Amino acid sequence: MLKEWLRDASYPVVFTGAGMSTESGLPDFRSANQGLWQKKDPSKIASTDALNNNVHEFIAFYRERVLGVKEYHPHNGHLILADWEKRGIIQSIITQNVDGFHQLAGSKRVAELHGTLQKLHCQSCGKVYDSKEYIKKEYHCSCGGILRPSIVLFGETLPEDAFQLALEEAERADLFIVLGSSLSVTPANQFPLIAKESGAKLVIVNQEKTALDYAADEVIRDRKIGKLLEELDGAP
Ligand code: NAD
Ligand code: APR
């Protein structure tokens, strides 16, 4: 049904999670075989507590993540979504991902709920740097403060502008397509429900069960995201 709904909808919005980028080579968090959180406790590494009290391990973990987002690239699925925005097939993307791959692929209307690993900022003065500083093992600002990734850590609130854009888009959507998220983290996982309550059809594309499958009008579990987007793109 997704192909027909995509053709007939007037305001389709796409919502992506880490599963959107596994075909680029980035690990996701919770899938059974490769999820990052199968090996590490997020509260011990992806939190403000870790940044303040365990800064060496925090920086080592995020330097690895920064190497990933600099070494890997958007795959064809990201490029298709960017092309669909240009052609008016979709209106916007709400993403939990911090890899910046939607923008690198050419998508313009992107709400980055959890910030971006493409940037760092100083803990003390807020000055912004490209995250390649971590690759060069530069961890301090010119003011002497510590440089941290510009992502939302557990325990932090989400960026207001991205949150507001996501809220407006979820409320306007008449078709809301989730691609590659377990929908297990609040407040991000509220947007599919907001769209549904505003009258949108909800489609969830995910290789494993998600927390909101019960609310979906269609669940697609038998195709990887990249393959599905190519099939839909090729469709007349
Ligand atoms: P993150 O920014 O991706 O996630 C931080 C999490 O904290 C977010 O999910 C955010 O919603 C959550 N959060 C914020 N406030 C909250 C609250 N009040 N209650 C509950 N949750 C709240 O960074 P991370 O969690 O540290 O992820 C680990 C690393 O894995 C990331 O640095 C990322 O680069 C990497 N990774 C990225 C991708 C990708 O971007 N495609 C995929 C897999 C892994
Ligand atoms: N095709 C379809 N589904 C896929 C694919 C794929 N190619 N690759 C992975 N998946 C599915 C996995 O089965 C998994 O259920 O994508 C889902 C990704 O879910 P999570 O790993 O939980 O990632 P996400 O939902 O984005 O996590 C939310 O938690 O710690 C934070 O920063 C993290 O922003 C992230 C948030």
Short mmCIF file of C-alpha atoms and ligand atoms in Angstrom, two decimals:
data_model
loop_
_atom_site.label_atom_id
_atom_site.label_comp_id
_atom_site.label_asym_id
_atom_site.label_seq_id
_atom_site.Cartn_x
_atom_site.Cartn_y
_atom_site.Cartn_z
CA MET A 1 0.00 0.00 0.00
CA LEU A 2 2.94 2.37 0.63
CA LYS A 3 3.43 2.94 -3.13
CA GLU A 4 -0.20 3.98 -3.63
CA TRP A 5 -0.30 6.07 -0.47
CA LEU A 6 2.92 7.86 -1.49
CA ARG A 7 1.40 8.65 -4.88
CA ASP A 8 -1.90 9.97 -3.43
CA ALA A 9 -0.66 11.81 -0.30
CA SER A 10 -0.31 15.59 -0.34
CA TYR A 11 2.10 15.95 2.64
CA PRO A 12 4.27 12.86 3.19
CA VAL A 13 6.92 13.20 5.94
CA VAL A 14 9.79 10.73 6.52
CA PHE A 15 11.16 9.91 10.01
CA THR A 16 14.54 8.13 10.15
CA GLY A 17 16.59 6.28 12.76
CA ALA A 18 19.95 4.53 12.80
CA GLY A 19 18.59 1.80 10.52
CA MET A 20 18.64 4.39 7.72
CA SER A 21 22.46 4.44 7.89
CA THR A 22 23.43 0.80 8.50
CA GLU A 23 23.66 0.30 4.72
CA SER A 24 26.27 3.08 4.73
CA GLY A 25 28.31 1.04 7.22
CA LEU A 26 27.35 2.82 10.47
CA PRO A 27 26.21 0.52 13.29
CA ASP A 28 22.76 1.05 14.75
CA PHE A 29 22.03 0.87 18.46
CA ARG A 30 19.63 -1.93 19.28
CA SER A 31 19.44 -4.46 16.48
CA ALA A 32 20.23 -7.92 17.75
CA ASN A 33 23.47 -8.55 15.88
CA GLN A 34 25.25 -5.19 15.57
CA GLY A 35 23.67 -2.61 17.85
CA LEU A 36 26.11 -0.32 19.66
CA TRP A 37 24.13 -0.59 22.84
CA GLN A 38 24.54 -4.38 22.83
CA LYS A 39 28.15 -3.74 23.83
CA LYS A 40 27.95 -0.51 25.84
CA ASP A 41 25.53 0.97 28.34
CA PRO A 42 24.41 4.28 26.75
CA SER A 43 23.86 5.93 30.12
CA LYS A 44 27.54 5.31 30.93
CA ILE A 45 28.92 6.70 27.67
CA ALA A 46 26.33 8.80 25.86
CA SER A 47 25.42 10.99 28.81
CA THR A 48 26.38 14.32 30.36
CA ASP A 49 27.57 12.32 33.36
CA ALA A 50 30.12 10.50 31.18
CA LEU A 51 31.24 13.82 29.65
CA ASN A 52 31.75 15.39 33.09
CA ASN A 53 33.17 12.43 35.01
CA ASN A 54 34.65 10.06 32.44
CA VAL A 55 35.90 12.42 29.76
CA HIS A 56 38.72 10.20 28.41
CA GLU A 57 36.39 7.26 27.68
CA PHE A 58 33.72 9.68 26.41
CA ILE A 59 36.15 11.28 23.92
CA ALA A 60 37.58 7.90 22.85
CA PHE A 61 34.03 6.62 22.09
CA TYR A 62 33.03 9.72 20.16
CA ARG A 63 36.31 9.92 18.25
CA GLU A 64 35.40 6.44 16.95
CA ARG A 65 31.92 7.67 15.99
CA VAL A 66 33.34 10.76 14.29
CA LEU A 67 35.74 8.56 12.29
CA GLY A 68 32.67 6.58 11.16
CA VAL A 69 30.66 9.57 9.95
CA LYS A 70 33.70 10.99 8.16
CA GLU A 71 34.78 7.68 6.58
CA TYR A 72 31.35 6.41 5.46
CA HIS A 73 28.92 8.15 3.12
CA PRO A 74 25.21 8.46 2.37
CA HIS A 75 23.93 5.44 0.39
CA ASN A 76 21.49 5.45 -2.53
CA GLY A 77 18.53 5.50 -0.16
CA HIS A 78 19.63 8.89 1.21
CA LEU A 79 20.05 10.18 -2.37
CA ILE A 80 16.56 8.95 -3.34
CA LEU A 81 15.00 10.78 -0.36
CA ALA A 82 16.82 13.99 -1.35
CA ASP A 83 15.60 13.61 -4.94
CA TRP A 84 12.03 12.98 -3.72
CA GLU A 85 12.16 16.25 -1.75
CA LYS A 86 13.28 18.12 -4.89
CA ARG A 87 10.40 16.52 -6.86
CA GLY A 88 7.84 17.28 -4.15
CA ILE A 89 7.20 13.58 -3.45
CA ILE A 90 8.06 14.10 0.25
CA GLN A 91 7.98 17.38 2.19
CA SER A 92 10.62 16.89 4.93
CA ILE A 93 12.69 14.47 7.00
CA ILE A 94 12.69 14.21 10.81
CA THR A 95 15.83 12.32 11.85
CA GLN A 96 17.27 10.93 15.09
CA ASN A 97 20.55 10.31 13.28
CA VAL A 98 23.61 12.40 13.98
CA ASP A 99 25.58 11.41 10.90
CA GLY A 100 24.47 14.36 8.78
CA PHE A 101 23.96 11.96 5.83
CA HIS A 102 20.58 13.36 4.77
CA GLN A 103 22.05 16.83 4.29
CA LEU A 104 25.20 15.44 2.62
CA ALA A 105 22.87 13.60 0.18
CA GLY A 106 21.12 16.93 -0.64
CA SER A 107 18.04 16.92 1.61
CA LYS A 108 17.19 20.49 2.69
CA ARG A 109 14.23 20.30 5.10
CA VAL A 110 15.73 18.10 7.83
CA ALA A 111 14.87 18.30 11.56
CA GLU A 112 17.93 16.88 13.40
CA LEU A 113 16.37 15.93 16.75
CA HIS A 114 19.62 14.70 18.26
CA GLY A 115 22.08 17.19 16.79
CA THR A 116 25.05 16.29 14.59
CA LEU A 117 28.40 14.53 14.86
CA GLN A 118 29.70 16.64 11.96
CA LYS A 119 30.27 19.46 14.50
CA LEU A 120 31.90 19.93 17.91
CA HIS A 121 31.45 22.83 20.31
CA CYS A 122 33.39 24.12 23.30
CA GLN A 123 31.95 23.20 26.71
CA SER A 124 33.07 26.60 28.06
CA CYS A 125 32.59 29.27 25.36
CA GLY A 126 30.36 27.44 22.85
CA LYS A 127 32.66 28.05 19.87
CA VAL A 128 31.79 25.62 17.01
CA TYR A 129 34.39 23.46 15.22
CA ASP A 130 34.25 20.82 12.48
CA SER A 131 34.42 17.37 14.12
CA LYS A 132 37.58 16.57 12.14
CA GLU A 133 39.36 18.18 15.15
CA TYR A 134 38.70 14.90 16.99
CA ILE A 135 40.35 12.97 14.18
CA LYS A 136 43.38 15.23 14.54
CA LYS A 137 43.20 14.46 18.31
CA GLU A 138 42.52 18.13 19.03
CA TYR A 139 40.24 18.09 22.08
CA HIS A 140 40.51 21.66 23.32
CA CYS A 141 39.10 25.01 22.22
CA SER A 142 41.39 28.02 21.70
CA CYS A 143 39.93 29.21 25.04
CA GLY A 144 41.17 26.03 26.75
CA GLY A 145 37.70 24.48 27.18
CA ILE A 146 36.89 20.86 26.25
CA LEU A 147 35.42 20.22 22.77
CA ARG A 148 32.32 17.93 22.76
CA PRO A 149 30.18 16.56 19.87
CA SER A 150 27.15 18.76 19.07
CA ILE A 151 24.74 15.89 19.74
CA VAL A 152 22.02 15.42 22.35
CA LEU A 153 23.32 13.24 25.15
CA PHE A 154 21.08 11.21 27.44
CA GLY A 155 19.90 13.62 30.09
CA GLU A 156 19.96 16.64 27.75
CA THR A 157 16.95 18.23 26.10
CA LEU A 158 16.52 18.26 22.36
CA PRO A 159 17.28 21.40 20.29
CA GLU A 160 14.20 23.65 20.36
CA ASP A 161 14.22 24.59 16.65
CA ALA A 162 14.46 20.96 15.48
CA PHE A 163 11.79 19.91 17.96
CA GLN A 164 9.41 22.65 16.77
CA LEU A 165 9.98 21.82 13.08
CA ALA A 166 9.37 18.13 13.78
CA LEU A 167 6.17 18.96 15.64
CA GLU A 168 4.83 21.14 12.78
CA GLU A 169 5.70 18.51 10.16
CA ALA A 170 4.19 15.64 12.16
CA GLU A 171 0.96 17.64 12.60
CA ARG A 172 0.79 18.53 8.87
CA ALA A 173 1.64 15.06 7.53
CA ASP A 174 -1.07 12.97 5.86
CA LEU A 175 1.46 10.14 5.41
CA PHE A 176 4.22 9.51 8.01
CA ILE A 177 6.90 6.98 6.99
CA VAL A 178 9.30 5.63 9.65
CA LEU A 179 12.56 4.21 8.22
CA GLY A 180 14.89 2.24 10.49
CA SER A 181 14.03 3.10 14.05
CA SER A 182 13.09 0.87 17.00
CA LEU A 183 11.06 3.88 18.23
CA SER A 184 12.33 3.22 21.75
CA VAL A 185 13.66 6.66 22.75
CA THR A 186 11.53 9.52 24.01
CA PRO A 187 10.70 12.19 23.05
CA ALA A 188 11.60 11.31 19.44
CA ASN A 189 9.22 8.33 19.39
CA GLN A 190 6.24 10.61 20.06
CA PHE A 191 6.23 12.12 16.56
CA PRO A 192 4.76 9.07 14.76
CA LEU A 193 1.90 9.13 17.31
CA ILE A 194 1.37 12.88 16.86
CA ALA A 195 1.14 12.36 13.09
CA LYS A 196 -1.31 9.48 13.55
CA GLU A 197 -3.45 11.54 15.94
CA SER A 198 -3.45 14.38 13.38
CA GLY A 199 -4.98 12.02 10.80
CA ALA A 200 -1.89 10.71 8.98
CA LYS A 201 -1.44 7.15 7.75
CA LEU A 202 1.54 5.62 9.60
CA VAL A 203 3.91 3.23 7.78
CA ILE A 204 6.84 1.63 9.67
CA VAL A 205 9.73 0.13 7.69
CA ASN A 206 12.00 -1.76 10.08
CA GLN A 207 13.74 -5.15 10.06
CA GLU A 208 12.71 -5.85 13.65
CA LYS A 209 9.63 -5.17 15.77
CA THR A 210 9.24 -1.60 16.98
CA ALA A 211 7.49 -0.10 20.00
CA LEU A 212 4.78 1.41 17.76
CA ASP A 213 3.97 -1.42 15.31
CA TYR A 214 0.52 -1.62 16.99
CA ALA A 215 -0.30 1.91 15.77
CA ALA A 216 0.90 1.45 12.16
CA ASP A 217 -1.42 1.25 9.13
CA GLU A 218 1.32 -0.83 7.47
CA VAL A 219 4.50 -2.50 8.79
CA ILE A 220 7.17 -3.52 6.23
CA ARG A 221 9.72 -5.88 7.77
CA ASP A 222 10.85 -8.02 4.86
CA ARG A 223 12.91 -5.48 2.92
CA LYS A 224 16.00 -3.45 3.79
CA ILE A 225 15.35 0.29 3.56
CA GLY A 226 17.74 0.90 0.67
CA LYS A 227 16.17 -1.83 -1.46
CA LEU A 228 12.63 -0.69 -0.68
CA LEU A 229 13.39 2.94 -1.61
CA GLU A 230 14.92 1.78 -4.91
CA GLU A 231 11.81 -0.30 -5.67
CA LEU A 232 9.53 2.64 -4.85
CA ASP A 233 11.69 5.03 -6.85
CA GLY A 234 11.62 2.77 -9.86
CA ALA A 235 7.87 2.38 -9.56
CA PRO A 236 5.88 4.23 -12.31
P1 NAD B 1 22.71 10.59 20.11
O1 NAD B 1 22.77 12.04 20.04
O2 NAD B 1 22.49 9.87 18.80
O3 NAD B 1 21.59 10.15 21.15
C1 NAD B 1 21.42 10.73 22.47
C2 NAD B 1 20.08 10.26 22.89
O4 NAD B 1 19.61 10.79 24.13
C3 NAD B 1 19.06 10.70 21.86
O5 NAD B 1 18.40 9.55 21.39
C4 NAD B 1 18.10 11.54 22.62
O6 NAD B 1 16.75 11.37 22.18
C5 NAD B 1 18.22 10.92 23.96
N1 NAD B 1 17.57 11.78 24.95
C6 NAD B 1 17.68 13.12 25.09
N2 NAD B 1 16.89 13.54 26.10
C7 NAD B 1 16.30 12.43 26.59
C8 NAD B 1 15.37 12.20 27.62
N3 NAD B 1 14.92 13.20 28.37
N4 NAD B 1 14.95 10.95 27.87
C9 NAD B 1 15.42 9.93 27.12
N5 NAD B 1 16.30 10.06 26.12
C10 NAD B 1 16.72 11.32 25.86
O7 NAD B 1 24.04 10.07 20.67
P2 NAD B 1 24.27 8.73 21.37
O8 NAD B 1 23.08 8.19 22.10
O9 NAD B 1 25.46 9.04 22.18
O10 NAD B 1 24.60 7.63 20.24
C11 NAD B 1 25.86 7.02 20.35
C12 NAD B 1 26.61 7.28 19.11
O11 NAD B 1 26.28 6.30 18.16
C13 NAD B 1 26.28 8.61 18.48
O12 NAD B 1 27.36 9.46 18.74
C14 NAD B 1 26.16 8.34 17.04
O13 NAD B 1 27.18 8.98 16.25
C15 NAD B 1 26.46 6.90 16.89
N6 NAD B 1 25.56 6.37 15.90
C16 NAD B 1 25.04 7.20 14.93
C17 NAD B 1 24.24 6.66 13.97
C18 NAD B 1 23.72 7.56 12.90
O14 NAD B 1 23.76 8.80 13.11
N7 NAD B 1 23.24 6.99 11.80
C19 NAD B 1 23.90 5.32 13.99
C20 NAD B 1 24.40 4.54 15.03
C21 NAD B 1 25.23 5.08 15.97
N1 APR B 2 16.51 -1.82 6.90
C1 APR B 2 15.47 -1.84 7.78
N2 APR B 2 15.63 -1.78 9.15
C2 APR B 2 16.90 -1.71 9.61
C3 APR B 2 18.03 -1.68 8.76
C4 APR B 2 17.78 -1.74 7.35
N3 APR B 2 18.79 -1.72 6.46
N4 APR B 2 19.14 -1.62 9.54
C5 APR B 2 18.73 -1.60 10.82
N5 APR B 2 17.39 -1.65 10.86
C6 APR B 2 16.53 -1.57 12.05
C7 APR B 2 16.98 -2.40 13.21
O1 APR B 2 16.35 -3.66 13.20
C8 APR B 2 16.55 -1.55 14.42
O2 APR B 2 15.30 -2.00 14.94
O3 APR B 2 16.63 -0.22 12.45
C9 APR B 2 16.34 -0.15 13.84
C10 APR B 2 17.28 0.86 14.48
O4 APR B 2 16.83 1.05 15.83
P1 APR B 2 17.89 1.59 16.90
O5 APR B 2 19.16 0.86 16.74
O6 APR B 2 17.17 1.56 18.21
O7 APR B 2 18.17 3.09 16.45
P2 APR B 2 17.23 4.34 16.69
O8 APR B 2 15.78 3.97 16.71
O9 APR B 2 17.67 5.38 15.72
O10 APR B 2 17.66 4.82 18.18
C11 APR B 2 17.03 5.99 18.67
O11 APR B 2 18.64 6.12 20.49
O12 APR B 2 20.75 6.16 21.61
C12 APR B 2 19.87 6.80 20.76
O13 APR B 2 21.21 8.13 19.36
C13 APR B 2 20.45 7.01 19.40
O14 APR B 2 19.14 8.49 18.05
C14 APR B 2 19.24 7.16 18.50
C15 APR B 2 18.07 6.80 19.39
#
